[in-house]
């Protein structure tokens, strides 16, 4: 057993729940509600695995405390944006601890919506309902450890559990057929999926990354996802979920130069017309009005869409 080696390692604190409230002098208030995971890694932690030596182990409880400490002491604008807060926590860790080579911080949030009464937004009351979950992950690594003078920074962001459905303008035809094929051509069908979308920002210095409008990127990715699904003229003749996915990602890349590539996972949640012929009723594709949702099994379509090499920044 003593001949085995530690190929990779990271440890830290997960599911740190932190809420930051910003109170403005005019009574207007803002809220950020996060789940945070912080993981540390570095060659000098290897002895904690192989020799039971904890001298350099930064306790996971200390990592938890750091999250709350920074949530209080950082300027509000560096806490209220998940990408910026994640990068700040990761940067703090690698700069404070010389033996930490890499810090990986993931922030997940299910945003609160501000209540509105008539056309007036309430100053300090919010609600939450069925909504996608937003997340981001910042990874900061020392290029010449133990020095923190030079750091590499990557940030990935995304959302998941965005449920969408449309009742027409989706097709699946002209697919491969052989002796195992039973599915008929579907020139028009219900299309529903639970969208997972993530995007990678072009690697930059932490200062340059924090100048990005991350909220605009998130809102734009969601807007393009919904608009391509419902309104893009090509959506009316989509040959497959694969085509829908490509159009969504292509639009995000066209809108945001600082995004390097886009990944989607789209489970195809099936709604099949229920066979009512035994009751003398037509409910086939052209007459279909009553459907039976099928949870399992489902199609599952994924792809990463990137810029051509000459288009990368």
PDB file of C-alpha atoms in Angstrom:
ATOM      1  CA  UNK A   1       0.000   0.000   0.000  1.00  0.00           C
ATOM      2  CA  UNK A   2       2.910   2.346   0.825  1.00  0.00           C
ATOM      3  CA  UNK A   3       4.020   2.127  -2.813  1.00  0.00           C
ATOM      4  CA  UNK A   4       0.838   3.820  -4.063  1.00  0.00           C
ATOM      5  CA  UNK A   5       0.957   7.452  -5.048  1.00  0.00           C
ATOM      6  CA  UNK A   6      -1.545  10.303  -4.789  1.00  0.00           C
ATOM      7  CA  UNK A   7      -2.379  11.087  -8.402  1.00  0.00           C
ATOM      8  CA  UNK A   8      -4.563  14.107  -7.612  1.00  0.00           C
ATOM      9  CA  UNK A   9      -6.138  15.644  -4.543  1.00  0.00           C
ATOM     10  CA  UNK A  10      -8.293  18.494  -3.373  1.00  0.00           C
ATOM     11  CA  UNK A  11     -10.245  19.095  -0.203  1.00  0.00           C
ATOM     12  CA  UNK A  12     -12.393  21.792   1.316  1.00  0.00           C
ATOM     13  CA  UNK A  13     -15.854  22.817   2.426  1.00  0.00           C
ATOM     14  CA  UNK A  14     -19.052  22.271   0.470  1.00  0.00           C
ATOM     15  CA  UNK A  15     -22.576  23.688   0.743  1.00  0.00           C
ATOM     16  CA  UNK A  16     -21.613  26.773   2.732  1.00  0.00           C
ATOM     17  CA  UNK A  17     -24.858  28.751   2.871  1.00  0.00           C
ATOM     18  CA  UNK A  18     -24.279  32.474   2.904  1.00  0.00           C
ATOM     19  CA  UNK A  19     -26.698  35.366   2.386  1.00  0.00           C
ATOM     20  CA  UNK A  20     -25.552  38.961   1.903  1.00  0.00           C
ATOM     21  CA  UNK A  21     -27.988  41.863   2.198  1.00  0.00           C
ATOM     22  CA  UNK A  22     -27.092  45.307   0.851  1.00  0.00           C
ATOM     23  CA  UNK A  23     -29.024  48.130   2.515  1.00  0.00           C
ATOM     24  CA  UNK A  24     -29.050  51.461   0.678  1.00  0.00           C
ATOM     25  CA  UNK A  25     -29.727  54.725   2.440  1.00  0.00           C
ATOM     26  CA  UNK A  26     -32.952  55.289   0.498  1.00  0.00           C
ATOM     27  CA  UNK A  27     -34.432  52.042   1.851  1.00  0.00           C
ATOM     28  CA  UNK A  28     -33.769  49.983  -1.302  1.00  0.00           C
ATOM     29  CA  UNK A  29     -32.259  46.604  -0.451  1.00  0.00           C
ATOM     30  CA  UNK A  30     -30.617  43.795  -2.428  1.00  0.00           C
ATOM     31  CA  UNK A  31     -29.970  40.155  -1.576  1.00  0.00           C
ATOM     32  CA  UNK A  32     -27.524  37.480  -2.723  1.00  0.00           C
ATOM     33  CA  UNK A  33     -28.178  33.906  -1.595  1.00  0.00           C
ATOM     34  CA  UNK A  34     -25.373  31.407  -2.272  1.00  0.00           C
ATOM     35  CA  UNK A  35     -24.227  27.844  -1.801  1.00  0.00           C
ATOM     36  CA  UNK A  36     -20.413  27.897  -1.856  1.00  0.00           C
ATOM     37  CA  UNK A  37     -17.880  25.098  -2.319  1.00  0.00           C
ATOM     38  CA  UNK A  38     -14.203  25.854  -1.733  1.00  0.00           C
ATOM     39  CA  UNK A  39     -11.496  23.287  -2.566  1.00  0.00           C
ATOM     40  CA  UNK A  40      -7.749  23.636  -1.965  1.00  0.00           C
ATOM     41  CA  UNK A  41      -4.974  21.634  -3.587  1.00  0.00           C
ATOM     42  CA  UNK A  42      -1.180  21.605  -3.698  1.00  0.00           C
ATOM     43  CA  UNK A  43       1.694  19.142  -3.613  1.00  0.00           C
ATOM     44  CA  UNK A  44       2.403  19.823   0.052  1.00  0.00           C
ATOM     45  CA  UNK A  45      -0.981  18.407   1.052  1.00  0.00           C
ATOM     46  CA  UNK A  46       0.104  14.952  -0.112  1.00  0.00           C
ATOM     47  CA  UNK A  47       1.559  14.058   3.293  1.00  0.00           C
ATOM     48  CA  UNK A  48      -1.855  14.543   4.895  1.00  0.00           C
ATOM     49  CA  UNK A  49      -3.064  11.634   2.753  1.00  0.00           C
ATOM     50  CA  UNK A  50      -0.004   9.359   2.932  1.00  0.00           C
ATOM     51  CA  UNK A  51       1.448  10.087   6.372  1.00  0.00           C
ATOM     52  CA  UNK A  52      -1.398  11.507   8.439  1.00  0.00           C
ATOM     53  CA  UNK A  53       0.467  14.808   8.721  1.00  0.00           C
ATOM     54  CA  UNK A  54      -2.011  17.671   9.176  1.00  0.00           C
ATOM     55  CA  UNK A  55       0.472  20.496   9.831  1.00  0.00           C
ATOM     56  CA  UNK A  56      -0.327  22.279   6.563  1.00  0.00           C
ATOM     57  CA  UNK A  57      -4.014  21.403   6.367  1.00  0.00           C
ATOM     58  CA  UNK A  58      -6.175  24.517   6.432  1.00  0.00           C
ATOM     59  CA  UNK A  59      -9.239  23.234   8.273  1.00  0.00           C
ATOM     60  CA  UNK A  60     -12.398  23.109   6.217  1.00  0.00           C
ATOM     61  CA  UNK A  61     -14.048  25.025   9.059  1.00  0.00           C
ATOM     62  CA  UNK A  62     -11.532  27.829   8.472  1.00  0.00           C
ATOM     63  CA  UNK A  63     -12.469  27.825   4.796  1.00  0.00           C
ATOM     64  CA  UNK A  64     -16.121  28.166   5.787  1.00  0.00           C
ATOM     65  CA  UNK A  65     -15.250  31.084   8.057  1.00  0.00           C
ATOM     66  CA  UNK A  66     -13.341  32.747   5.207  1.00  0.00           C
ATOM     67  CA  UNK A  67     -16.449  32.712   3.026  1.00  0.00           C
ATOM     68  CA  UNK A  68     -18.442  34.566   5.683  1.00  0.00           C
ATOM     69  CA  UNK A  69     -15.535  36.911   6.438  1.00  0.00           C
ATOM     70  CA  UNK A  70     -15.208  37.940   2.793  1.00  0.00           C
ATOM     71  CA  UNK A  71     -18.984  38.206   2.358  1.00  0.00           C
ATOM     72  CA  UNK A  72     -18.893  40.850   5.092  1.00  0.00           C
ATOM     73  CA  UNK A  73     -15.648  42.695   4.329  1.00  0.00           C
ATOM     74  CA  UNK A  74     -15.622  42.840   0.521  1.00  0.00           C
ATOM     75  CA  UNK A  75     -17.345  45.769  -1.196  1.00  0.00           C
ATOM     76  CA  UNK A  76     -20.951  44.884  -2.009  1.00  0.00           C
ATOM     77  CA  UNK A  77     -20.340  44.908  -5.763  1.00  0.00           C
ATOM     78  CA  UNK A  78     -17.788  42.106  -5.333  1.00  0.00           C
ATOM     79  CA  UNK A  79     -20.245  39.917  -3.428  1.00  0.00           C
ATOM     80  CA  UNK A  80     -23.483  40.405  -5.347  1.00  0.00           C
ATOM     81  CA  UNK A  81     -22.138  38.929  -8.612  1.00  0.00           C
ATOM     82  CA  UNK A  82     -21.420  35.171  -8.244  1.00  0.00           C
ATOM     83  CA  UNK A  83     -18.447  35.132 -10.637  1.00  0.00           C
ATOM     84  CA  UNK A  84     -16.735  38.021  -8.916  1.00  0.00           C
ATOM     85  CA  UNK A  85     -17.302  36.635  -5.415  1.00  0.00           C
ATOM     86  CA  UNK A  86     -16.009  33.187  -6.435  1.00  0.00           C
ATOM     87  CA  UNK A  87     -12.869  34.720  -7.901  1.00  0.00           C
ATOM     88  CA  UNK A  88     -12.331  36.871  -4.797  1.00  0.00           C
ATOM     89  CA  UNK A  89     -12.555  33.865  -2.462  1.00  0.00           C
ATOM     90  CA  UNK A  90     -10.194  31.794  -4.633  1.00  0.00           C
ATOM     91  CA  UNK A  91      -7.706  34.651  -4.944  1.00  0.00           C
ATOM     92  CA  UNK A  92      -7.736  35.243  -1.182  1.00  0.00           C
ATOM     93  CA  UNK A  93      -6.928  31.589  -0.503  1.00  0.00           C
ATOM     94  CA  UNK A  94      -3.987  31.232  -2.881  1.00  0.00           C
ATOM     95  CA  UNK A  95      -2.489  34.536  -1.752  1.00  0.00           C
ATOM     96  CA  UNK A  96      -2.884  33.890   1.994  1.00  0.00           C
ATOM     97  CA  UNK A  97      -1.498  30.345   2.056  1.00  0.00           C
ATOM     98  CA  UNK A  98       1.885  29.850   0.372  1.00  0.00           C
ATOM     99  CA  UNK A  99       1.461  26.059   0.219  1.00  0.00           C
ATOM    100  CA  UNK A 100      -1.888  26.286  -1.616  1.00  0.00           C
ATOM    101  CA  UNK A 101      -1.287  25.967  -5.362  1.00  0.00           C
ATOM    102  CA  UNK A 102      -4.886  25.995  -6.610  1.00  0.00           C
ATOM    103  CA  UNK A 103      -8.203  27.093  -5.165  1.00  0.00           C
ATOM    104  CA  UNK A 104     -11.443  26.113  -6.850  1.00  0.00           C
ATOM    105  CA  UNK A 105     -14.589  27.939  -5.754  1.00  0.00           C
ATOM    106  CA  UNK A 106     -18.058  27.088  -7.011  1.00  0.00           C
ATOM    107  CA  UNK A 107     -20.986  29.372  -6.240  1.00  0.00           C
ATOM    108  CA  UNK A 108     -24.549  28.238  -6.880  1.00  0.00           C
ATOM    109  CA  UNK A 109     -27.591  30.458  -6.522  1.00  0.00           C
ATOM    110  CA  UNK A 110     -31.320  30.301  -7.083  1.00  0.00           C
ATOM    111  CA  UNK A 111     -32.041  34.016  -7.336  1.00  0.00           C
ATOM    112  CA  UNK A 112     -34.789  35.744  -5.399  1.00  0.00           C
ATOM    113  CA  UNK A 113     -37.222  37.771  -7.517  1.00  0.00           C
ATOM    114  CA  UNK A 114     -38.236  41.194  -6.287  1.00  0.00           C
ATOM    115  CA  UNK A 115     -41.959  41.512  -5.578  1.00  0.00           C
ATOM    116  CA  UNK A 116     -43.920  43.953  -7.730  1.00  0.00           C
ATOM    117  CA  UNK A 117     -47.263  45.525  -6.965  1.00  0.00           C
ATOM    118  CA  UNK A 118     -48.733  47.164 -10.011  1.00  0.00           C
ATOM    119  CA  UNK A 119     -45.715  48.647 -11.762  1.00  0.00           C
ATOM    120  CA  UNK A 120     -43.845  49.338  -8.542  1.00  0.00           C
ATOM    121  CA  UNK A 121     -41.008  47.092  -7.366  1.00  0.00           C
ATOM    122  CA  UNK A 122     -40.957  46.536  -3.615  1.00  0.00           C
ATOM    123  CA  UNK A 123     -37.884  47.875  -1.834  1.00  0.00           C
ATOM    124  CA  UNK A 124     -37.153  44.874   0.345  1.00  0.00           C
ATOM    125  CA  UNK A 125     -39.527  41.947  -0.376  1.00  0.00           C
ATOM    126  CA  UNK A 126     -38.772  39.010  -2.647  1.00  0.00           C
ATOM    127  CA  UNK A 127     -40.224  35.688  -3.758  1.00  0.00           C
ATOM    128  CA  UNK A 128     -38.876  32.511  -5.312  1.00  0.00           C
ATOM    129  CA  UNK A 129     -40.710  30.074  -7.546  1.00  0.00           C
ATOM    130  CA  UNK A 130     -39.854  27.461 -10.159  1.00  0.00           C
ATOM    131  CA  UNK A 131     -36.729  29.006 -11.632  1.00  0.00           C
ATOM    132  CA  UNK A 132     -33.468  27.815 -13.094  1.00  0.00           C
ATOM    133  CA  UNK A 133     -30.414  27.562 -10.858  1.00  0.00           C
ATOM    134  CA  UNK A 134     -27.405  29.747 -11.673  1.00  0.00           C
ATOM    135  CA  UNK A 135     -23.855  28.674 -10.899  1.00  0.00           C
ATOM    136  CA  UNK A 136     -20.257  29.677 -11.484  1.00  0.00           C
ATOM    137  CA  UNK A 137     -16.849  28.176 -10.781  1.00  0.00           C
ATOM    138  CA  UNK A 138     -13.587  30.106 -10.493  1.00  0.00           C
ATOM    139  CA  UNK A 139     -10.236  28.292 -10.464  1.00  0.00           C
ATOM    140  CA  UNK A 140      -7.108  30.239  -9.589  1.00  0.00           C
ATOM    141  CA  UNK A 141      -3.697  28.585  -9.787  1.00  0.00           C
ATOM    142  CA  UNK A 142      -0.196  29.829  -8.998  1.00  0.00           C
ATOM    143  CA  UNK A 143       2.022  29.529 -12.062  1.00  0.00           C
ATOM    144  CA  UNK A 144       5.230  29.484  -9.979  1.00  0.00           C
ATOM    145  CA  UNK A 145       4.301  28.207  -6.505  1.00  0.00           C
ATOM    146  CA  UNK A 146       4.735  29.079  -3.728  1.00  0.00           C
ATOM    147  CA  UNK A 147       4.821  32.628  -5.124  1.00  0.00           C
ATOM    148  CA  UNK A 148       1.435  34.254  -5.740  1.00  0.00           C
ATOM    149  CA  UNK A 149       2.925  36.920  -8.015  1.00  0.00           C
ATOM    150  CA  UNK A 150       1.607  35.202 -11.148  1.00  0.00           C
ATOM    151  CA  UNK A 151      -1.782  33.519 -11.272  1.00  0.00           C
ATOM    152  CA  UNK A 152      -3.885  31.846 -13.948  1.00  0.00           C
ATOM    153  CA  UNK A 153      -7.629  32.327 -13.666  1.00  0.00           C
ATOM    154  CA  UNK A 154     -10.471  30.468 -15.366  1.00  0.00           C
ATOM    155  CA  UNK A 155     -14.173  31.061 -14.858  1.00  0.00           C
ATOM    156  CA  UNK A 156     -17.013  28.857 -16.067  1.00  0.00           C
ATOM    157  CA  UNK A 157     -20.653  29.780 -15.539  1.00  0.00           C
ATOM    158  CA  UNK A 158     -24.061  28.446 -16.410  1.00  0.00           C
ATOM    159  CA  UNK A 159     -27.543  27.472 -15.341  1.00  0.00           C
ATOM    160  CA  UNK A 160     -29.573  24.293 -15.096  1.00  0.00           C
ATOM    161  CA  UNK A 161     -33.173  23.169 -14.597  1.00  0.00           C
ATOM    162  CA  UNK A 162     -34.639  25.744 -16.996  1.00  0.00           C
ATOM    163  CA  UNK A 163     -37.775  23.913 -18.135  1.00  0.00           C
ATOM    164  CA  UNK A 164     -39.183  24.856 -21.528  1.00  0.00           C
ATOM    165  CA  UNK A 165     -41.935  23.465 -23.751  1.00  0.00           C
ATOM    166  CA  UNK A 166     -43.516  24.373 -27.058  1.00  0.00           C
ATOM    167  CA  UNK A 167     -46.591  22.723 -28.546  1.00  0.00           C
ATOM    168  CA  UNK A 168     -45.662  22.962 -32.235  1.00  0.00           C
ATOM    169  CA  UNK A 169     -42.913  23.913 -34.705  1.00  0.00           C
ATOM    170  CA  UNK A 170     -40.590  21.054 -33.864  1.00  0.00           C
ATOM    171  CA  UNK A 171     -39.874  18.088 -36.124  1.00  0.00           C
ATOM    172  CA  UNK A 172     -37.836  14.899 -36.216  1.00  0.00           C
ATOM    173  CA  UNK A 173     -37.756  13.251 -39.633  1.00  0.00           C
ATOM    174  CA  UNK A 174     -35.421  11.545 -42.121  1.00  0.00           C
ATOM    175  CA  UNK A 175     -33.377   9.787 -39.429  1.00  0.00           C
ATOM    176  CA  UNK A 176     -31.533   6.482 -39.816  1.00  0.00           C
ATOM    177  CA  UNK A 177     -33.803   3.470 -40.219  1.00  0.00           C
ATOM    178  CA  UNK A 178     -33.114  -0.232 -39.909  1.00  0.00           C
ATOM    179  CA  UNK A 179     -34.781  -3.382 -38.564  1.00  0.00           C
ATOM    180  CA  UNK A 180     -34.691  -1.980 -34.989  1.00  0.00           C
ATOM    181  CA  UNK A 181     -36.486   1.276 -35.822  1.00  0.00           C
ATOM    182  CA  UNK A 182     -40.086   1.668 -34.689  1.00  0.00           C
ATOM    183  CA  UNK A 183     -40.343   5.458 -34.305  1.00  0.00           C
ATOM    184  CA  UNK A 184     -42.260   7.108 -37.172  1.00  0.00           C
ATOM    185  CA  UNK A 185     -41.337  10.422 -38.741  1.00  0.00           C
ATOM    186  CA  UNK A 186     -42.631  13.296 -36.603  1.00  0.00           C
ATOM    187  CA  UNK A 187     -43.140  16.363 -38.818  1.00  0.00           C
ATOM    188  CA  UNK A 188     -44.642  18.269 -35.892  1.00  0.00           C
ATOM    189  CA  UNK A 189     -44.538  17.488 -32.185  1.00  0.00           C
ATOM    190  CA  UNK A 190     -44.431  18.852 -28.668  1.00  0.00           C
ATOM    191  CA  UNK A 191     -40.870  19.648 -27.659  1.00  0.00           C
ATOM    192  CA  UNK A 192     -39.875  19.927 -24.025  1.00  0.00           C
ATOM    193  CA  UNK A 193     -36.522  19.914 -22.281  1.00  0.00           C
ATOM    194  CA  UNK A 194     -34.851  20.885 -19.040  1.00  0.00           C
ATOM    195  CA  UNK A 195     -31.942  23.032 -20.155  1.00  0.00           C
ATOM    196  CA  UNK A 196     -28.439  22.807 -18.767  1.00  0.00           C
ATOM    197  CA  UNK A 197     -26.226  25.496 -20.292  1.00  0.00           C
ATOM    198  CA  UNK A 198     -22.684  26.427 -19.360  1.00  0.00           C
ATOM    199  CA  UNK A 199     -20.103  28.706 -20.899  1.00  0.00           C
ATOM    200  CA  UNK A 200     -16.391  29.271 -20.466  1.00  0.00           C
ATOM    201  CA  UNK A 201     -14.933  32.746 -20.373  1.00  0.00           C
ATOM    202  CA  UNK A 202     -11.741  33.422 -22.301  1.00  0.00           C
ATOM    203  CA  UNK A 203      -8.882  33.034 -19.760  1.00  0.00           C
ATOM    204  CA  UNK A 204      -7.581  36.395 -18.584  1.00  0.00           C
ATOM    205  CA  UNK A 205      -6.025  37.958 -15.520  1.00  0.00           C
ATOM    206  CA  UNK A 206      -8.311  38.154 -12.513  1.00  0.00           C
ATOM    207  CA  UNK A 207      -8.462  41.935 -12.898  1.00  0.00           C
ATOM    208  CA  UNK A 208      -9.545  41.676 -16.543  1.00  0.00           C
ATOM    209  CA  UNK A 209     -12.090  38.957 -15.787  1.00  0.00           C
ATOM    210  CA  UNK A 210     -13.684  40.977 -13.023  1.00  0.00           C
ATOM    211  CA  UNK A 211     -14.260  43.836 -15.471  1.00  0.00           C
ATOM    212  CA  UNK A 212     -16.674  41.618 -17.433  1.00  0.00           C
ATOM    213  CA  UNK A 213     -20.394  42.204 -16.967  1.00  0.00           C
ATOM    214  CA  UNK A 214     -21.157  38.667 -15.798  1.00  0.00           C
ATOM    215  CA  UNK A 215     -24.826  39.404 -15.152  1.00  0.00           C
ATOM    216  CA  UNK A 216     -25.203  40.542 -18.769  1.00  0.00           C
ATOM    217  CA  UNK A 217     -23.631  37.291 -19.952  1.00  0.00           C
ATOM    218  CA  UNK A 218     -25.973  35.224 -17.780  1.00  0.00           C
ATOM    219  CA  UNK A 219     -29.066  37.153 -18.842  1.00  0.00           C
ATOM    220  CA  UNK A 220     -27.957  37.031 -22.469  1.00  0.00           C
ATOM    221  CA  UNK A 221     -27.367  33.290 -22.407  1.00  0.00           C
ATOM    222  CA  UNK A 222     -30.814  32.732 -20.942  1.00  0.00           C
ATOM    223  CA  UNK A 223     -32.439  35.167 -23.374  1.00  0.00           C
ATOM    224  CA  UNK A 224     -30.779  33.517 -26.379  1.00  0.00           C
ATOM    225  CA  UNK A 225     -31.767  30.073 -25.132  1.00  0.00           C
ATOM    226  CA  UNK A 226     -35.422  31.030 -24.825  1.00  0.00           C
ATOM    227  CA  UNK A 227     -35.547  33.147 -27.966  1.00  0.00           C
ATOM    228  CA  UNK A 228     -33.882  30.511 -30.148  1.00  0.00           C
ATOM    229  CA  UNK A 229     -36.217  27.862 -28.730  1.00  0.00           C
ATOM    230  CA  UNK A 230     -39.384  29.874 -29.352  1.00  0.00           C
ATOM    231  CA  UNK A 231     -38.775  32.589 -31.933  1.00  0.00           C
ATOM    232  CA  UNK A 232     -35.753  31.940 -34.127  1.00  0.00           C
ATOM    233  CA  UNK A 233     -37.115  31.480 -37.693  1.00  0.00           C
ATOM    234  CA  UNK A 234     -34.987  28.360 -38.019  1.00  0.00           C
ATOM    235  CA  UNK A 235     -36.776  26.952 -34.965  1.00  0.00           C
ATOM    236  CA  UNK A 236     -39.883  26.444 -37.052  1.00  0.00           C
ATOM    237  CA  UNK A 237     -38.103  23.916 -39.227  1.00  0.00           C
ATOM    238  CA  UNK A 238     -35.653  22.411 -36.745  1.00  0.00           C
ATOM    239  CA  UNK A 239     -34.789  18.903 -37.845  1.00  0.00           C
ATOM    240  CA  UNK A 240     -33.850  17.840 -34.311  1.00  0.00           C
ATOM    241  CA  UNK A 241     -32.968  18.947 -30.803  1.00  0.00           C
ATOM    242  CA  UNK A 242     -29.367  18.946 -32.041  1.00  0.00           C
ATOM    243  CA  UNK A 243     -30.188  21.789 -34.423  1.00  0.00           C
ATOM    244  CA  UNK A 244     -31.918  23.741 -31.671  1.00  0.00           C
ATOM    245  CA  UNK A 245     -28.869  23.319 -29.432  1.00  0.00           C
ATOM    246  CA  UNK A 246     -26.481  24.574 -32.103  1.00  0.00           C
ATOM    247  CA  UNK A 247     -28.541  27.683 -32.819  1.00  0.00           C
ATOM    248  CA  UNK A 248     -28.743  28.563 -29.111  1.00  0.00           C
ATOM    249  CA  UNK A 249     -24.993  28.252 -28.586  1.00  0.00           C
ATOM    250  CA  UNK A 250     -24.087  30.038 -31.821  1.00  0.00           C
ATOM    251  CA  UNK A 251     -26.161  33.035 -30.792  1.00  0.00           C
ATOM    252  CA  UNK A 252     -24.412  33.259 -27.413  1.00  0.00           C
ATOM    253  CA  UNK A 253     -20.971  33.153 -29.047  1.00  0.00           C
ATOM    254  CA  UNK A 254     -22.003  35.867 -31.505  1.00  0.00           C
ATOM    255  CA  UNK A 255     -23.273  38.127 -28.721  1.00  0.00           C
ATOM    256  CA  UNK A 256     -20.425  37.755 -26.209  1.00  0.00           C
ATOM    257  CA  UNK A 257     -16.836  38.023 -27.422  1.00  0.00           C
ATOM    258  CA  UNK A 258     -15.459  37.105 -23.987  1.00  0.00           C
ATOM    259  CA  UNK A 259     -17.170  33.680 -24.064  1.00  0.00           C
ATOM    260  CA  UNK A 260     -14.889  30.965 -25.454  1.00  0.00           C
ATOM    261  CA  UNK A 261     -17.277  28.046 -25.814  1.00  0.00           C
ATOM    262  CA  UNK A 262     -20.778  26.961 -24.827  1.00  0.00           C
ATOM    263  CA  UNK A 263     -21.969  23.555 -23.627  1.00  0.00           C
ATOM    264  CA  UNK A 264     -25.582  22.393 -23.561  1.00  0.00           C
ATOM    265  CA  UNK A 265     -27.229  19.258 -22.249  1.00  0.00           C
ATOM    266  CA  UNK A 266     -30.839  18.916 -23.419  1.00  0.00           C
ATOM    267  CA  UNK A 267     -32.826  15.897 -22.279  1.00  0.00           C
ATOM    268  CA  UNK A 268     -35.685  15.365 -24.706  1.00  0.00           C
ATOM    269  CA  UNK A 269     -38.700  14.997 -22.425  1.00  0.00           C
ATOM    270  CA  UNK A 270     -41.162  13.072 -24.547  1.00  0.00           C
ATOM    271  CA  UNK A 271     -44.869  13.828 -24.944  1.00  0.00           C
ATOM    272  CA  UNK A 272     -46.514  11.206 -27.134  1.00  0.00           C
ATOM    273  CA  UNK A 273     -50.102  11.388 -28.458  1.00  0.00           C
ATOM    274  CA  UNK A 274     -52.188   8.879 -26.494  1.00  0.00           C
ATOM    275  CA  UNK A 275     -53.753   6.164 -28.639  1.00  0.00           C
ATOM    276  CA  UNK A 276     -57.529   6.696 -28.424  1.00  0.00           C
ATOM    277  CA  UNK A 277     -58.374   4.630 -31.516  1.00  0.00           C
ATOM    278  CA  UNK A 278     -59.862   1.861 -29.350  1.00  0.00           C
ATOM    279  CA  UNK A 279     -62.521   4.386 -28.342  1.00  0.00           C
ATOM    280  CA  UNK A 280     -63.187   5.420 -31.925  1.00  0.00           C
ATOM    281  CA  UNK A 281     -61.335   8.729 -31.491  1.00  0.00           C
ATOM    282  CA  UNK A 282     -58.613  10.172 -33.698  1.00  0.00           C
ATOM    283  CA  UNK A 283     -55.636  11.415 -31.714  1.00  0.00           C
ATOM    284  CA  UNK A 284     -52.766  10.856 -34.145  1.00  0.00           C
ATOM    285  CA  UNK A 285     -50.123  13.416 -35.086  1.00  0.00           C
ATOM    286  CA  UNK A 286     -52.379  15.674 -37.160  1.00  0.00           C
ATOM    287  CA  UNK A 287     -55.323  15.300 -34.774  1.00  0.00           C
ATOM    288  CA  UNK A 288     -53.362  15.093 -31.530  1.00  0.00           C
ATOM    289  CA  UNK A 289     -54.674  17.092 -28.601  1.00  0.00           C
ATOM    290  CA  UNK A 290     -54.181  14.657 -25.721  1.00  0.00           C
ATOM    291  CA  UNK A 291     -50.652  13.577 -24.821  1.00  0.00           C
ATOM    292  CA  UNK A 292     -49.003  11.222 -22.366  1.00  0.00           C
ATOM    293  CA  UNK A 293     -45.766  12.573 -20.866  1.00  0.00           C
ATOM    294  CA  UNK A 294     -43.013   9.961 -20.641  1.00  0.00           C
ATOM    295  CA  UNK A 295     -40.444  10.657 -17.949  1.00  0.00           C
ATOM    296  CA  UNK A 296     -38.196   7.674 -18.626  1.00  0.00           C
ATOM    297  CA  UNK A 297     -36.434   6.919 -20.823  1.00  0.00           C
ATOM    298  CA  UNK A 298     -35.661  10.268 -22.413  1.00  0.00           C
ATOM    299  CA  UNK A 299     -33.430  11.401 -25.201  1.00  0.00           C
ATOM    300  CA  UNK A 300     -30.258  13.153 -24.078  1.00  0.00           C
ATOM    301  CA  UNK A 301     -28.475  15.528 -26.437  1.00  0.00           C
ATOM    302  CA  UNK A 302     -25.211  17.312 -25.620  1.00  0.00           C
ATOM    303  CA  UNK A 303     -22.574  19.316 -27.446  1.00  0.00           C
ATOM    304  CA  UNK A 304     -19.874  21.888 -26.851  1.00  0.00           C
ATOM    305  CA  UNK A 305     -19.952  24.657 -29.457  1.00  0.00           C
ATOM    306  CA  UNK A 306     -16.817  26.764 -29.874  1.00  0.00           C
ATOM    307  CA  UNK A 307     -15.357  29.431 -32.078  1.00  0.00           C
ATOM    308  CA  UNK A 308     -13.213  28.484 -35.074  1.00  0.00           C
ATOM    309  CA  UNK A 309      -9.521  28.644 -34.154  1.00  0.00           C
ATOM    310  CA  UNK A 310      -9.063  31.963 -35.954  1.00  0.00           C
ATOM    311  CA  UNK A 311     -11.999  33.438 -34.018  1.00  0.00           C
ATOM    312  CA  UNK A 312     -10.580  32.721 -30.573  1.00  0.00           C
ATOM    313  CA  UNK A 313      -9.317  35.645 -28.566  1.00  0.00           C
TER     314      UNK A 313
END
